[in-house]
Short mmCIF file of C-alpha atoms in Angstrom, two decimals:
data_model
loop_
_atom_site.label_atom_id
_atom_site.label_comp_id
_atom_site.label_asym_id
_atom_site.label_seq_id
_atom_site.Cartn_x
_atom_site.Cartn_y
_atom_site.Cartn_z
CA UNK A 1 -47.60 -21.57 -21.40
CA UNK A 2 -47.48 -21.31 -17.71
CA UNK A 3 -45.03 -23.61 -16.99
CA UNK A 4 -42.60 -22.09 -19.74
CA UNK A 5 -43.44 -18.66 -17.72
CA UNK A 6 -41.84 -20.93 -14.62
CA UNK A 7 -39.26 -22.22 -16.29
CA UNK A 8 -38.22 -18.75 -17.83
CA UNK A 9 -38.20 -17.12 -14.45
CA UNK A 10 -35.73 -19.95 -12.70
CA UNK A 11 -33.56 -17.76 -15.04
CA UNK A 12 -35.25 -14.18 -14.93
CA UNK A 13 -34.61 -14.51 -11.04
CA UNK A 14 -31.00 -13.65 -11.51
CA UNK A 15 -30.88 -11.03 -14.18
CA UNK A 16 -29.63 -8.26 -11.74
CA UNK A 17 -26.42 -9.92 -13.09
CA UNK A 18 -26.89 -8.09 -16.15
CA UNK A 19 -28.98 -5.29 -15.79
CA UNK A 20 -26.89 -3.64 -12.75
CA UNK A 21 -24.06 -1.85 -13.27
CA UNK A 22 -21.29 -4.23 -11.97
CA UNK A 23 -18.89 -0.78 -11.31
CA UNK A 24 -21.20 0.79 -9.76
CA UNK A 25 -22.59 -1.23 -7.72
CA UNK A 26 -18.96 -2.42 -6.29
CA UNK A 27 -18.69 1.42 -5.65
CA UNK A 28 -21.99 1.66 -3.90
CA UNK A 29 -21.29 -1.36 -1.45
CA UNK A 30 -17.44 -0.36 -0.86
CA UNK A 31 -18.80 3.07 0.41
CA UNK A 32 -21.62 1.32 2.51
CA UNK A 33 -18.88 -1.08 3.92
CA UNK A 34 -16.41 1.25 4.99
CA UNK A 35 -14.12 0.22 7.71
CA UNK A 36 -16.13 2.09 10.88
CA UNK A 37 -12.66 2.02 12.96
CA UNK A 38 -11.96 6.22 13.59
CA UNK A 39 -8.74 4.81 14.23
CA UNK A 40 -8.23 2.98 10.77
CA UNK A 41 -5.95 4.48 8.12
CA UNK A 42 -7.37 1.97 5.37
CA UNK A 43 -11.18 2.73 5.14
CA UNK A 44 -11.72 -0.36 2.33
CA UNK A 45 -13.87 -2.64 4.08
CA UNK A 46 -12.31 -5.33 5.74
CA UNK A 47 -11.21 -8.54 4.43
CA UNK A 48 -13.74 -10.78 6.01
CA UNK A 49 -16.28 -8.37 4.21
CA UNK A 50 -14.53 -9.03 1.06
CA UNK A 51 -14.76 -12.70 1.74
CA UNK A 52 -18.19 -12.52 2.33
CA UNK A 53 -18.93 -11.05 -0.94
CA UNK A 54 -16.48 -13.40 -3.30
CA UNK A 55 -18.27 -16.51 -0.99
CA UNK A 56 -21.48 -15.32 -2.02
CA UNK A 57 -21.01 -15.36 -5.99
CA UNK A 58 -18.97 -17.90 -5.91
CA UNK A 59 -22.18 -19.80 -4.26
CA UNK A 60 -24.22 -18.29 -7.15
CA UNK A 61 -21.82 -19.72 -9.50
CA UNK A 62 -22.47 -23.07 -8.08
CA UNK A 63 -26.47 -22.63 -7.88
CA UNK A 64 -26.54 -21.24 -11.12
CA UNK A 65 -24.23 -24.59 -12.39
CA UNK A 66 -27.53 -26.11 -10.58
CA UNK A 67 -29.87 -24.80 -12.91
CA UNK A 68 -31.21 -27.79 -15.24
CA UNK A 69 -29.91 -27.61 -19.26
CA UNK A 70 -33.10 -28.30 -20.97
CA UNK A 71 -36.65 -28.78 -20.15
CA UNK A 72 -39.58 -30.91 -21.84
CA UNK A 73 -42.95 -29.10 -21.23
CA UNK A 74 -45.46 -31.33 -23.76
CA UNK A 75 -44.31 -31.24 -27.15
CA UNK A 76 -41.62 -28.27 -26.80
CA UNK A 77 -38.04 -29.07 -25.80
CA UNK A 78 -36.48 -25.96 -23.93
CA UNK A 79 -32.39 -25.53 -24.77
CA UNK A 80 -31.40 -23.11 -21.71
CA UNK A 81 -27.54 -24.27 -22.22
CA UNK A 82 -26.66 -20.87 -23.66
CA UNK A 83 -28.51 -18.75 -20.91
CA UNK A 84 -26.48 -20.94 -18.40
CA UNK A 85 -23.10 -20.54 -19.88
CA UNK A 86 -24.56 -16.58 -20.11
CA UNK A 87 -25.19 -15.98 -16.43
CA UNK A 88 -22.68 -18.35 -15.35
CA UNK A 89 -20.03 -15.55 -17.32
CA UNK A 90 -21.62 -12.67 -15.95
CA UNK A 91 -21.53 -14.24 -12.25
CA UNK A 92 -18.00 -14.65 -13.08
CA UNK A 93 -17.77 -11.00 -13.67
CA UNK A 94 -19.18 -9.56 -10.04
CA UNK A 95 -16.62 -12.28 -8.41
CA UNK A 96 -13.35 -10.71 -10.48
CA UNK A 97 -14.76 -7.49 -9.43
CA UNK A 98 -14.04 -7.73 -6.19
CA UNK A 99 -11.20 -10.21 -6.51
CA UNK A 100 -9.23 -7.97 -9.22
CA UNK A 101 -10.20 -4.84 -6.83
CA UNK A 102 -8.03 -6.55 -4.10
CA UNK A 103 -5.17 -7.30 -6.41
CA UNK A 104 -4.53 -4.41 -8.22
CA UNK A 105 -4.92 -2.79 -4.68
CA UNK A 106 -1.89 -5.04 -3.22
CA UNK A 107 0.33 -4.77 -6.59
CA UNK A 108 -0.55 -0.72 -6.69
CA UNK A 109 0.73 -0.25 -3.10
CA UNK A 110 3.89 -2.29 -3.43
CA UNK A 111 5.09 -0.52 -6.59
CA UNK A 112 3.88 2.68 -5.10
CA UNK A 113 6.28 2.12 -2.09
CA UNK A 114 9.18 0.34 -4.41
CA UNK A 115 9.03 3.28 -6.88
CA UNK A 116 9.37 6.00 -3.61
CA UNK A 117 11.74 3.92 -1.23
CA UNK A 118 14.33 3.88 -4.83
CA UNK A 119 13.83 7.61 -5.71
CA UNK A 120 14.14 9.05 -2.23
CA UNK A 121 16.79 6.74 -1.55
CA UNK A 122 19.05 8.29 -4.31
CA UNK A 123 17.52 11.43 -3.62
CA UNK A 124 18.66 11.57 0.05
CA UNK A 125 22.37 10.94 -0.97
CA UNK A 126 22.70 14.54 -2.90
CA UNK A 127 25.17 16.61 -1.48
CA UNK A 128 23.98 20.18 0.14
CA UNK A 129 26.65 22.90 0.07
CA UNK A 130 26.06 25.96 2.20
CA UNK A 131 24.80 28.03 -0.77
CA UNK A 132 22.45 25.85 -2.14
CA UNK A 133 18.91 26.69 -0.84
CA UNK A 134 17.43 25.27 -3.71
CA UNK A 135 18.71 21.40 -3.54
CA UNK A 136 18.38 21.64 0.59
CA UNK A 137 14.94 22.59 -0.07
CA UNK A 138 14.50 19.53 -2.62
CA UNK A 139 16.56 17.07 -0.10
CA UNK A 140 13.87 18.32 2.72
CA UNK A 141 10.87 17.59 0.42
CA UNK A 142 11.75 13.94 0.37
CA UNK A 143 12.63 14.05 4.43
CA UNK A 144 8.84 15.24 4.73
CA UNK A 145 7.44 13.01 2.20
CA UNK A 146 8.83 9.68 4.56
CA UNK A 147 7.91 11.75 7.69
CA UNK A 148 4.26 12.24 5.89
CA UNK A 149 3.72 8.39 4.84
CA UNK A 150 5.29 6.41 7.94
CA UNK A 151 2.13 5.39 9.13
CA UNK A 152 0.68 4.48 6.55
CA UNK A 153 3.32 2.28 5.19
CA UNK A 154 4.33 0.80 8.82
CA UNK A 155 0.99 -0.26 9.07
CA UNK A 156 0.04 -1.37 5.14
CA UNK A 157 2.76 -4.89 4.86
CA UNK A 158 0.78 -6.97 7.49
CA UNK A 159 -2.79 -6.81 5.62
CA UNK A 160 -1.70 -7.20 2.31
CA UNK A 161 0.04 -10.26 3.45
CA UNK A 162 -3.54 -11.30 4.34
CA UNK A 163 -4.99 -10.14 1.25
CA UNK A 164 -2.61 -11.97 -1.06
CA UNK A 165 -3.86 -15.26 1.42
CA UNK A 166 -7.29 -14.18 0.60
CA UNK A 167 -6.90 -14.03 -2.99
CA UNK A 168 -4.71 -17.27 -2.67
CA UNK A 169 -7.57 -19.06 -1.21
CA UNK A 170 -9.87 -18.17 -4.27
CA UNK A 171 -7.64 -19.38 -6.27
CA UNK A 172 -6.41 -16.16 -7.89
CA UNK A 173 -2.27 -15.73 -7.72
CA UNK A 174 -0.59 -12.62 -7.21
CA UNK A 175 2.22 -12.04 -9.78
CA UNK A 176 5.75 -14.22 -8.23
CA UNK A 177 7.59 -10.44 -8.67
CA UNK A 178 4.76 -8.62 -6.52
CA UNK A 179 5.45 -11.35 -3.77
CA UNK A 180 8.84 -10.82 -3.74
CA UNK A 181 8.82 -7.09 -3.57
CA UNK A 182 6.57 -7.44 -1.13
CA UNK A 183 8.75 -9.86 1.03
CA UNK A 184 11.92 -7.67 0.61
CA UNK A 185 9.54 -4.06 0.97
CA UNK A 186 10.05 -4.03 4.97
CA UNK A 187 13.48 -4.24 5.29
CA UNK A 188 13.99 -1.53 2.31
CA UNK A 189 11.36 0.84 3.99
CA UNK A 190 13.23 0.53 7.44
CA UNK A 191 16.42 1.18 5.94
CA UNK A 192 14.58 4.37 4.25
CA UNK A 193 13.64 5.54 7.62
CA UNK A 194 17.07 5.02 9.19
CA UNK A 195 18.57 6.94 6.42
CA UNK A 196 16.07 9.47 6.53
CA UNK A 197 17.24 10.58 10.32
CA UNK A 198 20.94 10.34 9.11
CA UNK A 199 20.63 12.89 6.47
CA UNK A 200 18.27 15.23 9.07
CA UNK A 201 20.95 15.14 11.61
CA UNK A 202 23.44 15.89 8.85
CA UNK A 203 21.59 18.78 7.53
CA UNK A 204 20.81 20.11 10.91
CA UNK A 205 22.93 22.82 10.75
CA UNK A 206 22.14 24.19 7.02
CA UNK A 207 18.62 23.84 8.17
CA UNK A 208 19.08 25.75 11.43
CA UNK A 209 20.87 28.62 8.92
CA UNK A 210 17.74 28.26 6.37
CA UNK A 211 15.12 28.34 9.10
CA UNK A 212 16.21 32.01 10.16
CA UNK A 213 16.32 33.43 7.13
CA UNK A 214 12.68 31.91 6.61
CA UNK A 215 12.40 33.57 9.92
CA UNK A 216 13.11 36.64 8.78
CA UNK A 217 11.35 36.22 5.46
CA UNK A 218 8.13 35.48 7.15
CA UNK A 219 8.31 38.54 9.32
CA UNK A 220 9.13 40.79 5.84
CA UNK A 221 5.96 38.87 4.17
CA UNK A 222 3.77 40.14 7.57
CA UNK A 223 5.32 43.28 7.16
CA UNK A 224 4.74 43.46 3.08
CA UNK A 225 0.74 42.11 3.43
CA UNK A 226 0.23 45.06 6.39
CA UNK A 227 1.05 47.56 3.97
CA UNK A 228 -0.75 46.31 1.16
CA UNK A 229 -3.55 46.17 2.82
CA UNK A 230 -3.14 49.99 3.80
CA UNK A 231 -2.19 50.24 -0.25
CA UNK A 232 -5.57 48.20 -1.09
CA UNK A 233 -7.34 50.65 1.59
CA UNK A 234 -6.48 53.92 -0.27
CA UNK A 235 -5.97 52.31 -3.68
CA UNK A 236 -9.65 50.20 -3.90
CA UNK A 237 -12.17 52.96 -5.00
CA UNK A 238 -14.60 52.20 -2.60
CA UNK A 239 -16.58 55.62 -3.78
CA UNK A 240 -18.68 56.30 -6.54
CA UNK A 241 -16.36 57.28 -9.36
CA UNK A 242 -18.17 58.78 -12.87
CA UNK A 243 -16.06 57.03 -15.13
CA UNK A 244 -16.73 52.92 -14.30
CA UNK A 245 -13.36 52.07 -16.68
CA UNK A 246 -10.86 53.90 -14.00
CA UNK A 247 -12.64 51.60 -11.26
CA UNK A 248 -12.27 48.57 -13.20
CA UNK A 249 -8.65 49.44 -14.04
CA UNK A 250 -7.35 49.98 -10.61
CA UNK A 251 -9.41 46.89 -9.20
CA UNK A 252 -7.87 44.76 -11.92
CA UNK A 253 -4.16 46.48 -11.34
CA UNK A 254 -4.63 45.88 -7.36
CA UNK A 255 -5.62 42.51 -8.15
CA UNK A 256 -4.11 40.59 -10.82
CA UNK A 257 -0.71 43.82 -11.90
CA UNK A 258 0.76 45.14 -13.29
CA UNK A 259 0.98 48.31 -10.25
CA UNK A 260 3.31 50.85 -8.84
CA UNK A 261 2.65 49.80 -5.57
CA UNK A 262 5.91 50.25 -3.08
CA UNK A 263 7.15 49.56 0.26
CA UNK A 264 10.16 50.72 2.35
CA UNK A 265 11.04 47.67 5.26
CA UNK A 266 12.87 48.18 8.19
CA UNK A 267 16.39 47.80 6.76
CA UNK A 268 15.75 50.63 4.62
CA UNK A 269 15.19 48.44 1.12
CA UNK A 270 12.64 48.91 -0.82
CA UNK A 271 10.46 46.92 -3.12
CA UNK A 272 7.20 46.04 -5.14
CA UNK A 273 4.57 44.86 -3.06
CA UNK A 274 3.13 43.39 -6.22
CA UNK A 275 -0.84 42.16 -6.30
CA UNK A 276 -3.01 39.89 -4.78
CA UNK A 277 -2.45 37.52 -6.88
CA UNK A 278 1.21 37.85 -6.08
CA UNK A 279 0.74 38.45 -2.08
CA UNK A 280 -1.43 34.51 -2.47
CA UNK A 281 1.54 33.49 -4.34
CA UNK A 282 4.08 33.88 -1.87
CA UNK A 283 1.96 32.95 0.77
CA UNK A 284 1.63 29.70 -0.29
CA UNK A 285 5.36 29.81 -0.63
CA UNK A 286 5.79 31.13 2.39
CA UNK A 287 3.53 28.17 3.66
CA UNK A 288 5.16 25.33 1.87
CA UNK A 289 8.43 26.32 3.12
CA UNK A 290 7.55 26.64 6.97
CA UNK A 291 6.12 23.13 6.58
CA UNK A 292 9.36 21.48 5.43
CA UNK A 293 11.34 23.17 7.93
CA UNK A 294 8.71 22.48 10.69
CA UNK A 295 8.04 25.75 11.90
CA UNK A 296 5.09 27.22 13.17
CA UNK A 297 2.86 28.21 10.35
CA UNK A 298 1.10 31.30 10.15
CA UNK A 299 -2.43 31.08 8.52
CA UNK A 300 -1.97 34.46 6.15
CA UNK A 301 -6.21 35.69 5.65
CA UNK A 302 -6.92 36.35 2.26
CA UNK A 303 -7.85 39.03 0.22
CA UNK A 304 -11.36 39.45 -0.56
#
């Protein structure tokens, strides 16, 4: 009975492979691993760290391969070929977790950057007449969106040119259309970039038009939030009123509208100055708007 027990724990040693969550435990490690670099724009651990970790179940493959088929003890004859073939699949399974990880990752990135470098590339060739804020606005979303993910992408073709060698060396092939993409994805991005300053210069002058009237606009917002607040002062009943229902009501009409609430500007127009709701609204308009044209952006406080 005792040397069963042995014999049965050659096997027991390794059922971690089973009981562990294989998802979670990838998870666990890839957070522990983190690249430490402040500097690093990827924070997946590095490569050699993902080397380290195939190496190691692959050895476990190999040990577990090791493990002897059967075993006499007196009169009983042990089979352990199906616990073998058992452990030897889920082995399998914590080595294509970390392999599959590092090819989805490398196929993900290139279609990601295919997919944008086509769409903003026929996006960047739409014509902006004078007129038409709304497509400038649209053209300028794209300009940002290269401006945003330059550094990322400069810096992304070199390591997963070593990551596709890493996979190649465990024997695990990344798809003949990913490689290509990924050969042809430089010059494509470059010529993204280049086309991305032609169109800026070429919009430079709509912009400059666009970015004083959001000048302006942004000086009208100040303007409009000033005298809500002086609206919210008087309107907000901030004393004890008898009847709870005509406190609720002009907290919910200050806050969410319908309200008459009114200001003149400078120019002599007038309009609604709307709720809070509203006034967050347009702030984060307001916001979006001074980012794609560059400008300074003024941090609006909100309403409590």
């Amino acid at each position: 009975e005792v040397k069963c027990e042995e014999f049965r724990e050659l096997f027991m040693a390794y059922s971690y492979l089973w009981t562990e969550d294989i998802q979670a435990k990838f998870n666990e490690w890839k957070e522990e691993s983190r690249n430490p670099d402040p500097e690093a724009l990827d924070k997946d651990p590095v490569l050699s760290a993902f080397d380290e970790q195939i190496i190691k179940y692959k050895a476990l493959e190999e040990e577990i391969r090791e493990l002897p088929a059967t075993k006499t003890i007196g009169w009983v004859k042990i089979d352990a070929k199906p616990i073998k073939n058992s452990l030897a699949m889920w082995v399998a399974k914590w080595t294509a977790q970390y392999q599959q990880y590092l090819l989805e990752k490398v196929t993900n990135r290139v279609l990601d950057l295919v997919q944008f470098v086509s769409e903003t590339d026929a996006a960047l060739d739409t014509e902006v007449s004078d007129t038409d804020r709304g497509t400038m606005l649209a053209v300028m979303g794209y300009l940002r969106d290269v401006r945003k993910r330059t550094d990322a992408t400069d810096a992304m073709f070199e390591p997963l040119r070593h990551t596709v060698s890493l996979l190649s060396k465990h024997q695990v092939q990344t798809p003949e259309d990913i490689l290509k993409q990924l050969e042809e994805a430089p010059l494509a991005w470059n010529n993204l970039k280049k086309k991305e300053l032609v169109t800026k210069g070429n919009l430079q002058e709509k912009q400059s038009t666009e970015a004083d009237k959001l000048k302006k606009e942004g000086k009208e917002f100040e303007a409009r939030v000033e005298a809500f607040f002086g609206e919210f002062r008087q309107q907000m009943p901030f004393e004890y009123l008898d009847d709870y229902t005509k406190a609720y009501e002009k907290i919910d009409a200050v806050h969410h509208g319908p309200n008459d609430l009114v200001m003149t500007y400078s120019d002599g127009r007038t309009g609604p100055l709307g709720s809070v709701t509203e006034m967050q609204t347009a702030a984060d308009d307001l916001r979006e708007l001074q980012e794609l044209f560059e400008l300074y952006q003024i941090e609006y406080r909100e309403i409590n």
